[in-house]
């Protein structure tokens, strides 16, 4: 038998839908899939967590068999921070932030099926000022955005884009997976990239802006790790 399990699919808050199998004991596993709820290929919700697992087992006549199904989380939450380095105050509405990825349809084996590019927009955003002149600390202005996405995989090409309304251009347009995988330590060099992406579901990235609200692409902070970039072509 092949056992396929989902968690977070049947409750009223689920962010995914699954087709009803046509015929009991006749339908094939290839008919099983889940698809992201979206409108016109746009998702701007905080996705309800979805977990997936699969196991195979043999059952003989009159046997009682127990099996553990290990689940992996298919939903991600990403928090992006834009930090102004020169002390000027910035507003969250000065920038449009999005992630694009063709990952809205997951097959029975949890593999992403091409079904059209989804644009993920922030489900929350805002701005803050860190420090104050009264404390003898130069105030730092920052804008933050949080987005939720379906499963991130190495077979698609998700991108993270930040558009500056003032400049009228994209100040950041990067391959998201490449930056997330910068966190993969050499201690886990034998771990496949896909397993690393599946093991983490919450990400935070801090990008630093100069006086022209351009990205200072020498380093970023990913999940509290400072990553110094040797090339801006990533």
CSV table of C-alpha atoms in Angstrom, one decimal:
chain,number,residue,atom,x,y,z
A,1,UNK,CA,0.0,0.0,0.0
A,2,UNK,CA,1.0,3.6,-0.6
A,3,UNK,CA,-0.2,5.9,2.2
A,4,UNK,CA,-0.5,9.6,1.5
A,5,UNK,CA,-1.2,12.0,4.4
A,6,UNK,CA,-2.0,15.7,4.5
A,7,UNK,CA,-2.4,17.9,7.6
A,8,UNK,CA,-4.0,21.3,7.5
A,9,UNK,CA,-6.1,20.5,4.4
A,10,UNK,CA,-9.6,19.7,5.8
A,11,UNK,CA,-10.1,22.6,8.3
A,12,UNK,CA,-12.0,25.7,7.4
A,13,UNK,CA,-8.9,27.8,7.3
A,14,UNK,CA,-7.1,25.7,4.7
A,15,UNK,CA,-5.3,27.5,1.9
A,16,UNK,CA,-5.3,24.6,-0.5
A,17,UNK,CA,-8.0,22.5,-2.2
A,18,UNK,CA,-7.9,18.8,-3.2
A,19,UNK,CA,-10.0,17.1,-5.9
A,20,UNK,CA,-12.6,14.5,-4.9
A,21,UNK,CA,-11.5,11.0,-6.1
A,22,UNK,CA,-14.0,9.6,-8.5
A,23,UNK,CA,-14.3,5.9,-7.5
A,24,UNK,CA,-13.4,4.3,-4.2
A,25,UNK,CA,-10.9,1.5,-4.5
A,26,UNK,CA,-10.5,2.3,-8.2
A,27,UNK,CA,-9.0,5.8,-8.4
A,28,UNK,CA,-5.3,5.9,-8.8
A,29,UNK,CA,-2.8,7.8,-6.7
A,30,UNK,CA,-1.9,10.0,-9.7
A,31,UNK,CA,-5.3,11.6,-9.3
A,32,UNK,CA,-4.3,13.0,-5.9
A,33,UNK,CA,-3.1,16.6,-5.9
A,34,UNK,CA,-3.5,19.8,-3.9
A,35,UNK,CA,-3.7,23.3,-5.4
A,36,UNK,CA,-3.3,26.7,-3.9
A,37,UNK,CA,-6.3,28.9,-3.4
A,38,UNK,CA,-5.6,32.1,-5.4
A,39,UNK,CA,-7.4,34.8,-7.4
A,40,UNK,CA,-6.1,35.5,-10.9
A,41,UNK,CA,-2.8,33.9,-10.1
A,42,UNK,CA,-2.3,36.2,-7.1
A,43,UNK,CA,-2.0,35.1,-3.5
A,44,UNK,CA,-1.8,37.7,-0.7
A,45,UNK,CA,-2.9,35.6,2.3
A,46,UNK,CA,-1.0,34.3,5.3
A,47,UNK,CA,-1.2,30.6,4.2
A,48,UNK,CA,-2.5,28.1,6.7
A,49,UNK,CA,0.2,25.5,7.3
A,50,UNK,CA,0.1,22.5,5.1
A,51,UNK,CA,2.0,19.3,5.8
A,52,UNK,CA,2.6,16.3,3.5
A,53,UNK,CA,3.9,12.8,4.1
A,54,UNK,CA,4.0,9.4,2.2
A,55,UNK,CA,4.9,5.9,3.3
A,56,UNK,CA,4.7,2.4,1.8
A,57,UNK,CA,3.9,-0.9,3.6
A,58,UNK,CA,2.9,-4.5,3.0
A,59,UNK,CA,0.0,-6.0,4.8
A,60,UNK,CA,-0.5,-9.8,4.8
A,61,UNK,CA,-3.7,-11.7,5.5
A,62,UNK,CA,-5.0,-11.0,9.0
A,63,UNK,CA,-2.0,-8.8,9.8
A,64,UNK,CA,-2.1,-5.7,12.0
A,65,UNK,CA,0.5,-3.2,10.8
A,66,UNK,CA,1.6,0.1,12.3
A,67,UNK,CA,3.4,2.7,10.2
A,68,UNK,CA,4.8,6.1,11.0
A,69,UNK,CA,4.3,8.8,8.3
A,70,UNK,CA,6.9,11.6,8.6
A,71,UNK,CA,5.5,15.0,7.5
A,72,UNK,CA,7.2,17.9,5.9
A,73,UNK,CA,5.8,21.4,5.8
A,74,UNK,CA,4.9,22.7,2.4
A,75,UNK,CA,4.1,26.3,3.3
A,76,UNK,CA,6.7,29.1,4.0
A,77,UNK,CA,6.6,32.5,5.6
A,78,UNK,CA,9.2,35.0,4.5
A,79,UNK,CA,9.8,38.4,6.2
A,80,UNK,CA,11.7,41.0,4.2
A,81,UNK,CA,13.2,44.1,5.8
A,82,UNK,CA,14.5,47.1,3.9
A,83,UNK,CA,16.8,49.1,6.1
A,84,UNK,CA,17.9,52.6,5.2
A,85,UNK,CA,21.6,53.1,6.0
A,86,UNK,CA,21.8,56.9,5.9
A,87,UNK,CA,19.1,57.6,8.6
A,88,UNK,CA,16.4,58.9,6.2
A,89,UNK,CA,12.9,57.6,7.0
A,90,UNK,CA,11.3,55.3,4.5
A,91,UNK,CA,7.7,54.1,4.2
A,92,UNK,CA,6.5,50.6,3.4
A,93,UNK,CA,4.2,52.1,0.7
A,94,UNK,CA,7.2,53.5,-1.2
A,95,UNK,CA,8.0,49.9,-2.4
A,96,UNK,CA,6.1,47.1,-4.0
A,97,UNK,CA,7.4,43.7,-2.9
A,98,UNK,CA,6.5,40.3,-4.4
A,99,UNK,CA,7.7,36.8,-5.0
A,100,UNK,CA,6.9,34.9,-8.2
A,101,UNK,CA,7.0,31.2,-8.5
A,102,UNK,CA,5.2,28.4,-10.4
A,103,UNK,CA,4.5,26.3,-7.4
A,104,UNK,CA,0.7,26.4,-6.9
A,105,UNK,CA,0.0,22.8,-7.8
A,106,UNK,CA,1.5,19.8,-5.8
A,107,UNK,CA,1.1,16.3,-7.1
A,108,UNK,CA,0.6,13.1,-5.2
A,109,UNK,CA,4.3,12.7,-4.5
A,110,UNK,CA,4.5,16.4,-3.4
A,111,UNK,CA,6.4,17.4,-6.5
A,112,UNK,CA,5.5,20.8,-8.0
A,113,UNK,CA,3.6,20.6,-11.3
A,114,UNK,CA,3.7,23.5,-13.8
A,115,UNK,CA,0.4,25.3,-13.6
A,116,UNK,CA,1.1,29.0,-14.1
A,117,UNK,CA,3.2,31.5,-12.2
A,118,UNK,CA,1.8,32.7,-8.9
A,119,UNK,CA,2.5,36.2,-7.7
A,120,UNK,CA,2.8,36.3,-3.9
A,121,UNK,CA,2.1,39.7,-2.3
A,122,UNK,CA,2.6,40.8,1.3
A,123,UNK,CA,-0.1,39.8,3.8
A,124,UNK,CA,1.2,42.4,6.2
A,125,UNK,CA,3.6,45.3,6.0
A,126,UNK,CA,4.8,48.4,7.9
A,127,UNK,CA,7.7,50.5,9.0
A,128,UNK,CA,9.6,51.2,12.1
A,129,UNK,CA,12.5,53.3,13.5
A,130,UNK,CA,15.2,51.7,15.5
A,131,UNK,CA,17.0,53.8,18.1
A,132,UNK,CA,16.7,57.5,18.9
A,133,UNK,CA,18.8,60.6,19.2
A,134,UNK,CA,17.9,60.8,22.9
A,135,UNK,CA,19.6,57.5,23.5
A,136,UNK,CA,22.7,58.6,21.6
A,137,UNK,CA,22.0,56.2,18.8
A,138,UNK,CA,21.5,57.2,15.2
A,139,UNK,CA,17.9,56.3,14.3
A,140,UNK,CA,17.6,53.7,11.6
A,141,UNK,CA,14.5,53.5,9.4
A,142,UNK,CA,13.2,50.2,8.1
A,143,UNK,CA,10.2,48.9,6.2
A,144,UNK,CA,9.1,45.3,6.6
A,145,UNK,CA,6.9,42.9,4.6
A,146,UNK,CA,5.7,39.3,5.2
A,147,UNK,CA,4.7,36.9,2.4
A,148,UNK,CA,3.6,33.3,2.4
A,149,UNK,CA,4.3,30.9,-0.3
A,150,UNK,CA,3.7,27.3,-1.3
A,151,UNK,CA,6.5,24.8,-1.3
A,152,UNK,CA,9.9,26.1,-2.5
A,153,UNK,CA,11.7,23.7,-4.7
A,154,UNK,CA,14.9,23.6,-6.8
A,155,UNK,CA,13.0,22.7,-10.0
A,156,UNK,CA,11.3,26.1,-10.2
A,157,UNK,CA,12.9,29.5,-10.2
A,158,UNK,CA,11.2,31.7,-7.6
A,159,UNK,CA,12.3,35.4,-7.7
A,160,UNK,CA,12.0,38.1,-5.1
A,161,UNK,CA,11.3,41.5,-6.6
A,162,UNK,CA,11.3,45.0,-5.0
A,163,UNK,CA,10.0,47.9,-7.0
A,164,UNK,CA,10.7,51.4,-5.9
A,165,UNK,CA,7.9,53.8,-6.7
A,166,UNK,CA,10.1,56.8,-6.4
A,167,UNK,CA,12.7,55.5,-8.8
A,168,UNK,CA,10.2,53.8,-11.1
A,169,UNK,CA,12.3,50.6,-11.3
A,170,UNK,CA,13.1,47.4,-9.6
A,171,UNK,CA,15.9,47.9,-7.1
A,172,UNK,CA,16.0,44.2,-6.2
A,173,UNK,CA,15.3,41.3,-8.5
A,174,UNK,CA,17.0,38.2,-7.3
A,175,UNK,CA,16.7,34.4,-7.6
A,176,UNK,CA,15.2,33.6,-4.1
A,177,UNK,CA,16.5,30.1,-3.8
A,178,UNK,CA,20.1,31.1,-4.4
A,179,UNK,CA,20.0,33.5,-1.5
A,180,UNK,CA,18.2,31.1,0.9
A,181,UNK,CA,20.7,28.4,0.1
A,182,UNK,CA,23.6,30.7,1.2
A,183,UNK,CA,22.7,29.6,4.7
A,184,UNK,CA,23.5,26.0,4.0
A,185,UNK,CA,26.6,25.3,6.1
A,186,UNK,CA,29.4,23.1,4.9
A,187,UNK,CA,28.6,21.0,8.0
A,188,UNK,CA,25.7,19.8,5.9
A,189,UNK,CA,27.5,19.6,2.5
A,190,UNK,CA,26.0,16.2,1.8
A,191,UNK,CA,22.4,17.4,2.4
A,192,UNK,CA,20.6,18.0,-0.9
A,193,UNK,CA,19.5,21.5,-1.5
A,194,UNK,CA,15.8,20.4,-1.7
A,195,UNK,CA,16.0,18.8,1.8
A,196,UNK,CA,17.5,22.0,3.2
A,197,UNK,CA,14.7,24.1,1.7
A,198,UNK,CA,12.1,21.7,3.2
A,199,UNK,CA,13.6,21.8,6.7
A,200,UNK,CA,13.1,25.5,7.1
A,201,UNK,CA,9.7,27.2,6.8
A,202,UNK,CA,10.3,30.6,8.3
A,203,UNK,CA,12.8,32.9,6.6
A,204,UNK,CA,13.9,36.5,7.3
A,205,UNK,CA,16.1,38.6,5.0
A,206,UNK,CA,17.4,42.1,5.6
A,207,UNK,CA,18.5,44.3,2.7
A,208,UNK,CA,20.3,47.5,3.1
A,209,UNK,CA,19.5,50.6,1.0
A,210,UNK,CA,21.8,53.6,0.3
A,211,UNK,CA,20.8,57.3,0.0
A,212,UNK,CA,19.3,56.7,-3.4
A,213,UNK,CA,17.1,53.8,-2.1
A,214,UNK,CA,19.3,51.4,-4.1
A,215,UNK,CA,20.2,48.0,-2.7
A,216,UNK,CA,23.7,47.9,-1.2
A,217,UNK,CA,24.4,44.5,-2.7
A,218,UNK,CA,27.6,43.7,-0.8
A,219,UNK,CA,25.9,41.8,2.0
A,220,UNK,CA,22.5,40.9,3.4
A,221,UNK,CA,21.3,39.2,6.6
A,222,UNK,CA,19.4,35.9,6.2
A,223,UNK,CA,17.9,34.4,9.4
A,224,UNK,CA,20.3,36.4,11.6
A,225,UNK,CA,23.3,35.3,9.6
A,226,UNK,CA,25.4,38.1,7.9
A,227,UNK,CA,26.2,36.9,4.3
A,228,UNK,CA,28.8,38.9,2.5
A,229,UNK,CA,28.5,38.6,-1.2
A,230,UNK,CA,31.5,38.3,-3.4
A,231,UNK,CA,29.5,39.1,-6.5
A,232,UNK,CA,26.4,41.0,-7.3
A,233,UNK,CA,25.5,38.6,-10.1
A,234,UNK,CA,23.7,36.2,-7.7
